[in-house]
Coordinates of C-alpha atoms (C1' of nucleotides) in Angstrom, one line a residue:
Chain A
M1 CA 15.8 3.3 12.1
S2 CA 12.5 1.9 11.5
A3 CA 11.6 -0.8 9.0
N4 CA 8.4 -2.0 11.4
I5 CA 5.9 -2.5 8.7
N6 CA 3.7 -3.9 11.1
A7 CA 3.1 -0.8 12.8
T8 CA 3.0 1.1 9.9
L9 CA 0.2 -1.3 8.4
S10 CA -1.5 -0.9 11.6
A11 CA -1.8 2.8 11.9
L12 CA -2.9 2.6 8.1
A13 CA -5.4 0.2 8.5
E14 CA -7.8 2.8 9.9
P15 CA -10.0 4.2 7.5
K16 CA -9.9 7.8 8.9
R17 CA -6.4 7.6 9.4
L18 CA -5.8 6.6 5.6
Q19 CA -7.9 9.8 5.0
I20 CA -5.7 11.8 6.8
V21 CA -2.8 10.4 5.4
E22 CA -3.9 10.8 2.0
L23 CA -5.0 14.5 2.8
L24 CA -1.8 15.4 4.0
R25 CA -0.1 14.0 0.8
E26 CA -0.8 17.8 -0.1
G27 CA 0.9 19.3 2.3
P28 CA 1.0 20.0 6.0
L29 CA -2.1 21.1 7.6
T30 CA -3.2 22.1 11.5
V31 CA -5.5 19.8 13.4
G32 CA -8.4 22.1 12.9
E33 CA -8.1 22.0 9.1
I34 CA -7.9 18.4 8.8
A35 CA -10.8 18.0 10.8
E36 CA -12.8 20.4 8.8
K37 CA -11.9 18.8 5.3
L38 CA -12.3 15.3 6.7
E39 CA -15.6 16.0 8.7
L40 CA -14.4 14.7 11.8
L41 CA -14.6 15.9 15.5
Q42 CA -11.4 17.8 16.8
P43 CA -10.8 15.1 19.7
Q44 CA -10.8 11.9 17.5
T45 CA -8.6 13.9 14.9
S46 CA -6.2 14.6 17.4
K47 CA -6.4 11.0 18.8
H48 CA -5.5 9.8 15.3
L49 CA -3.0 12.1 14.6
G50 CA -1.4 11.0 18.1
V51 CA -1.6 7.2 16.6
L52 CA 0.0 8.4 13.2
N53 CA 2.7 10.1 15.0
K54 CA 3.6 7.3 17.4
A55 CA 3.9 4.9 14.9
G56 CA 6.3 7.7 13.3
L57 CA 4.0 8.2 10.0
V58 CA 3.5 11.8 11.1
E59 CA 5.4 14.7 12.5
V60 CA 4.2 17.8 14.4
K61 CA 5.5 21.3 14.7
A62 CA 4.0 23.4 17.2
Q63 CA 3.2 27.0 15.7
A64 CA 1.3 29.4 18.1
N65 CA -1.7 27.6 19.7
M66 CA -2.0 25.3 16.8
R67 CA 0.0 22.1 15.6
I68 CA 0.8 21.5 12.3
Y69 CA 1.3 17.8 11.1
K70 CA 3.3 16.7 7.8
L71 CA 4.0 13.3 6.8
C72 CA 7.3 11.7 7.5
Q73 CA 8.6 9.8 4.3
Q74 CA 10.6 7.0 5.9
P75 CA 7.8 4.6 6.7
F76 CA 6.6 5.0 3.5
K77 CA 9.8 4.4 1.8
D78 CA 10.1 1.3 4.0
L79 CA 6.8 0.1 3.0
D80 CA 7.8 0.4 -0.6
G81 CA 11.0 -1.4 0.1
W82 CA 8.8 -4.3 1.5
L83 CA 6.6 -4.2 -1.4
S84 CA 9.7 -4.7 -3.7
S85 CA 10.5 -7.8 -1.9
F86 CA 7.6 -9.3 -3.5
G87 CA 9.0 -8.5 -7.1
H88 CA 10.6 -11.5 -7.8
V89 CA 7.3 -13.8 -7.2
W90 CA 5.4 -11.9 -9.9
E91 CA 8.6 -12.0 -12.4
E92 CA 8.7 -15.5 -12.3
R93 CA 7.3 -16.7 -15.7
F94 CA 6.0 -20.2 -14.5
D95 CA 3.5 -20.3 -12.1
R96 CA 5.0 -22.1 -8.7
L97 CA 1.6 -23.6 -8.2
D98 CA 2.6 -26.1 -11.1
E99 CA 5.6 -26.9 -9.9
Y100 CA 4.3 -27.2 -6.1
L101 CA 1.6 -29.8 -7.7
Q102 CA 4.6 -32.0 -9.6
K103 CA 6.5 -32.0 -6.5
L104 CA 3.4 -33.5 -4.8
Q105 CA 2.7 -35.9 -7.4
G106 CA 6.5 -36.8 -6.8
K107 CA 5.6 -38.0 -3.3
D108 CA 3.9 -41.1 -4.5
Chain B
M1 CA -11.2 -4.8 -10.0
S2 CA -9.8 -4.1 -6.7
A3 CA -8.2 -0.9 -5.8
N4 CA -9.6 -1.4 -2.1
I5 CA -6.4 -0.2 0.0
N6 CA -8.2 -0.1 3.3
A7 CA -9.1 -3.8 2.9
T8 CA -5.6 -4.6 1.8
L9 CA -4.1 -2.8 4.7
S10 CA -6.8 -4.2 7.1
A11 CA -5.8 -7.9 6.2
L12 CA -2.0 -7.3 6.5
A13 CA -2.1 -5.1 9.6
E14 CA -2.4 -8.5 11.8
P15 CA 1.1 -9.7 12.8
K16 CA 0.4 -13.3 12.2
R17 CA -1.1 -12.5 8.8
L18 CA 1.7 -10.7 7.8
Q19 CA 4.1 -13.5 8.5
I20 CA 2.0 -15.7 6.6
V21 CA 2.1 -13.4 3.3
E22 CA 5.7 -13.1 3.9
L23 CA 5.9 -16.9 3.8
L24 CA 4.1 -17.3 0.8
R25 CA 6.3 -15.1 -1.2
E26 CA 8.5 -17.9 -1.6
G27 CA 5.8 -20.1 -3.1
P28 CA 2.5 -21.6 -2.8
L29 CA 2.1 -23.6 0.3
T30 CA -0.8 -25.8 2.2
V31 CA -2.5 -24.8 5.4
G32 CA -0.7 -27.5 7.1
E33 CA 2.7 -26.3 6.2
I34 CA 2.0 -22.9 6.8
A35 CA 0.8 -23.9 10.4
E36 CA 4.0 -25.7 10.8
K37 CA 6.5 -23.2 9.7
L38 CA 4.9 -20.4 11.7
E39 CA 4.0 -22.6 14.7
L40 CA 0.5 -21.7 14.4
L41 CA -2.5 -24.1 15.4
Q42 CA -4.3 -25.1 12.0
P43 CA -7.4 -23.5 13.1
Q44 CA -6.3 -20.1 13.3
T45 CA -4.3 -20.6 10.4
S46 CA -7.5 -21.6 8.5
K47 CA -8.9 -18.5 9.9
H48 CA -6.1 -16.1 9.1
L49 CA -6.3 -17.7 5.4
G50 CA -9.7 -17.2 5.3
V51 CA -9.3 -13.4 6.1
L52 CA -6.5 -13.1 3.7
N53 CA -8.6 -14.6 0.7
K54 CA -11.9 -12.5 1.5
A55 CA -9.5 -9.6 1.1
G56 CA -8.4 -11.0 -2.3
L57 CA -4.6 -11.0 -1.3
V58 CA -4.6 -14.9 -1.5
E59 CA -6.1 -17.6 -3.8
V60 CA -6.7 -21.2 -2.9
K61 CA -6.7 -24.4 -4.9
A62 CA -8.4 -27.6 -3.8
Q63 CA -5.8 -30.5 -4.2
A64 CA -7.0 -33.9 -2.9
N65 CA -8.2 -33.3 1.0
M66 CA -5.5 -30.1 1.1
R67 CA -6.0 -26.7 0.1
I68 CA -2.9 -24.9 -1.4
Y69 CA -2.6 -21.2 -0.9
K70 CA -0.9 -18.7 -3.0
L71 CA -0.4 -15.0 -3.4
C72 CA -2.6 -12.8 -5.8
Q73 CA -0.5 -9.9 -7.2
Q74 CA -3.0 -7.4 -7.9
P75 CA -3.6 -6.0 -4.3
F76 CA -0.2 -5.6 -3.9
K77 CA 0.7 -3.9 -7.3
D78 CA -2.4 -1.8 -6.2
L79 CA -0.8 -0.8 -2.9
D80 CA 2.4 -0.1 -4.7
G81 CA 0.6 2.1 -7.2
W82 CA -0.8 3.8 -4.0
L83 CA 2.3 4.1 -2.5
S84 CA 3.6 5.9 -5.6
S85 CA 0.9 8.6 -5.5
F86 CA 3.2 9.8 -2.5
G87 CA 6.3 10.3 -4.8
H88 CA 5.9 13.9 -5.5
V89 CA 5.6 14.6 -2.0
W90 CA 9.1 13.7 -1.6
E91 CA 10.2 15.0 -4.7
E92 CA 9.4 18.5 -3.8
R93 CA 12.8 20.4 -3.2
F94 CA 11.6 22.7 -0.4
D95 CA 9.7 21.5 2.5
R96 CA 6.2 22.6 2.1
L97 CA 6.2 23.4 5.9
D98 CA 8.2 26.5 5.4
E99 CA 5.6 27.4 2.5
Y100 CA 2.9 27.0 5.0
L101 CA 4.2 29.0 7.9
Q102 CA 4.8 31.7 5.6
K103 CA 0.9 31.5 4.4
L104 CA 0.1 31.6 8.0
Q105 CA 2.2 34.6 8.2
G106 CA 0.4 36.3 5.5
K107 CA -2.7 35.9 7.5
D108 CA -2.1 38.9 9.6
Chain C
dA1 C1' -5.4 38.8 34.7
dT2 C1' -9.1 37.1 31.7
dA3 C1' -11.3 35.3 27.9
dA4 C1' -11.3 32.8 24.0
dA5 C1' -9.3 29.7 20.4
dA6 C1' -6.9 25.4 19.1
dT7 C1' -5.6 21.1 20.7
dA8 C1' -4.9 17.3 23.8
dT9 C1' -6.5 14.3 27.3
dT10 C1' -9.7 11.5 30.0
dC11 C1' -13.4 8.7 31.0
dC12 C1' -16.9 5.5 29.4
dT13 C1' -19.4 2.7 26.5
dT14 C1' -19.7 -0.2 22.4
dT15 C1' -17.7 -2.8 19.1
dA16 C1' -14.4 -5.8 16.2
dC17 C1' -11.4 -9.4 16.4
dA18 C1' -8.0 -13.0 17.4
dA19 C1' -7.3 -17.0 20.6
dG20 C1' -8.9 -21.3 22.3
dA21 C1' -11.6 -25.4 22.3
dA22 C1' -14.5 -28.3 20.2
dT23 C1' -16.7 -30.0 16.3
dA24 C1' -18.0 -30.5 11.4
dT25 C1' -16.6 -31.2 6.4
dT26 C1' -14.5 -33.2 3.0
dC27 C1' -11.3 -36.4 0.9
dC28 C1' -8.4 -40.2 0.5
dT29 C1' -7.1 -45.0 1.6
dT30 C1' -8.2 -49.8 2.0
Chain D
dA1 C1' -18.6 -48.7 3.8
dA2 C1' -15.1 -47.1 7.7
dG3 C1' -11.3 -44.8 9.4
dG4 C1' -8.1 -41.5 9.3
dA5 C1' -5.8 -36.9 7.7
dA6 C1' -6.3 -32.2 6.0
dT7 C1' -9.3 -28.2 6.5
dA8 C1' -13.0 -25.6 7.6
dT9 C1' -16.3 -23.8 11.0
dT10 C1' -18.8 -22.6 15.3
dC11 C1' -19.0 -21.2 19.9
dT12 C1' -17.3 -18.6 23.7
dT13 C1' -14.3 -15.4 25.9
dG14 C1' -10.9 -11.9 26.5
dT15 C1' -9.1 -7.6 25.1
dA16 C1' -7.8 -3.7 22.1
dA17 C1' -9.5 0.2 20.2
dA18 C1' -12.6 3.6 18.4
dG19 C1' -16.3 7.0 19.2
dG20 C1' -18.7 10.4 22.0
dA21 C1' -18.8 13.7 25.7
dA22 C1' -16.5 16.6 28.9
dT23 C1' -12.7 18.5 30.6
dA24 C1' -7.7 19.9 30.9
dT25 C1' -3.9 22.5 28.7
dT26 C1' -1.7 26.0 26.0
dT27 C1' -1.4 30.1 23.6
dT28 C1' -2.8 34.7 21.9
dA29 C1' -5.4 38.7 22.5
dT30 C1' -7.3 42.4 25.1

DNA sequence: ATAAAATATTCCTTTACAAGAATATTCCTT
DNA sequence: AAGGAATATTCTTGTAAAGGAATATTTTAT
């Protein structure tokens, strides 16, 4: 459903949001806990979580008057899949730069 | 030398730059070729390549009056490594949300 | 019903950054 | 040496987005 690498990368590119994601690796947390652990103000914590949620990186569950946020796994799997599409680049024994240079030479 | 995930993510978050990186998966290219294939103007192509270079995602080799750009592998490996640090999150059989909810219950 | 706690939302200001256009630089060719 | 090709740089402008402060919303407790 979501292989939107761009959206995932944009959401993760913001330092505070990256921190939030890293914190959530250890398990679900409420907004207040996230704000406290990362020393963020509550409003910006909520806003960042909103961005992460919109990008599909995070999901919420309401519990009493608080919201518990946890990571979604799909976008991370997608990102991992995308990264593996680079695999063959490193696999190649020869440096394709040499190949390219020879190709240039041949144009004379 | 570089495990700067933030820098890598920021550089990749820009759509055109992501395209450039995806294009370079298939091998080294000159600025002109990149600009042509992605239908970008040369100045912005150079600028995006500059950003990618500064972030360490790409390296240049001067050849005649052109510059050949190719991907660096380290940052992608780092990113892959970072992603695998999420592994244990999905591995866990039980949803830690349940665990968290029980912990909340216990606070009464 | 009211107050208080937890979270979300709005408004404003500031900043970062990408696009566009023009120009500068570098290197080759003749 | 001069001209042209490939690339880089500068300057300006427009825009998206992050931070701060204040306020609104929702839920629980009394």
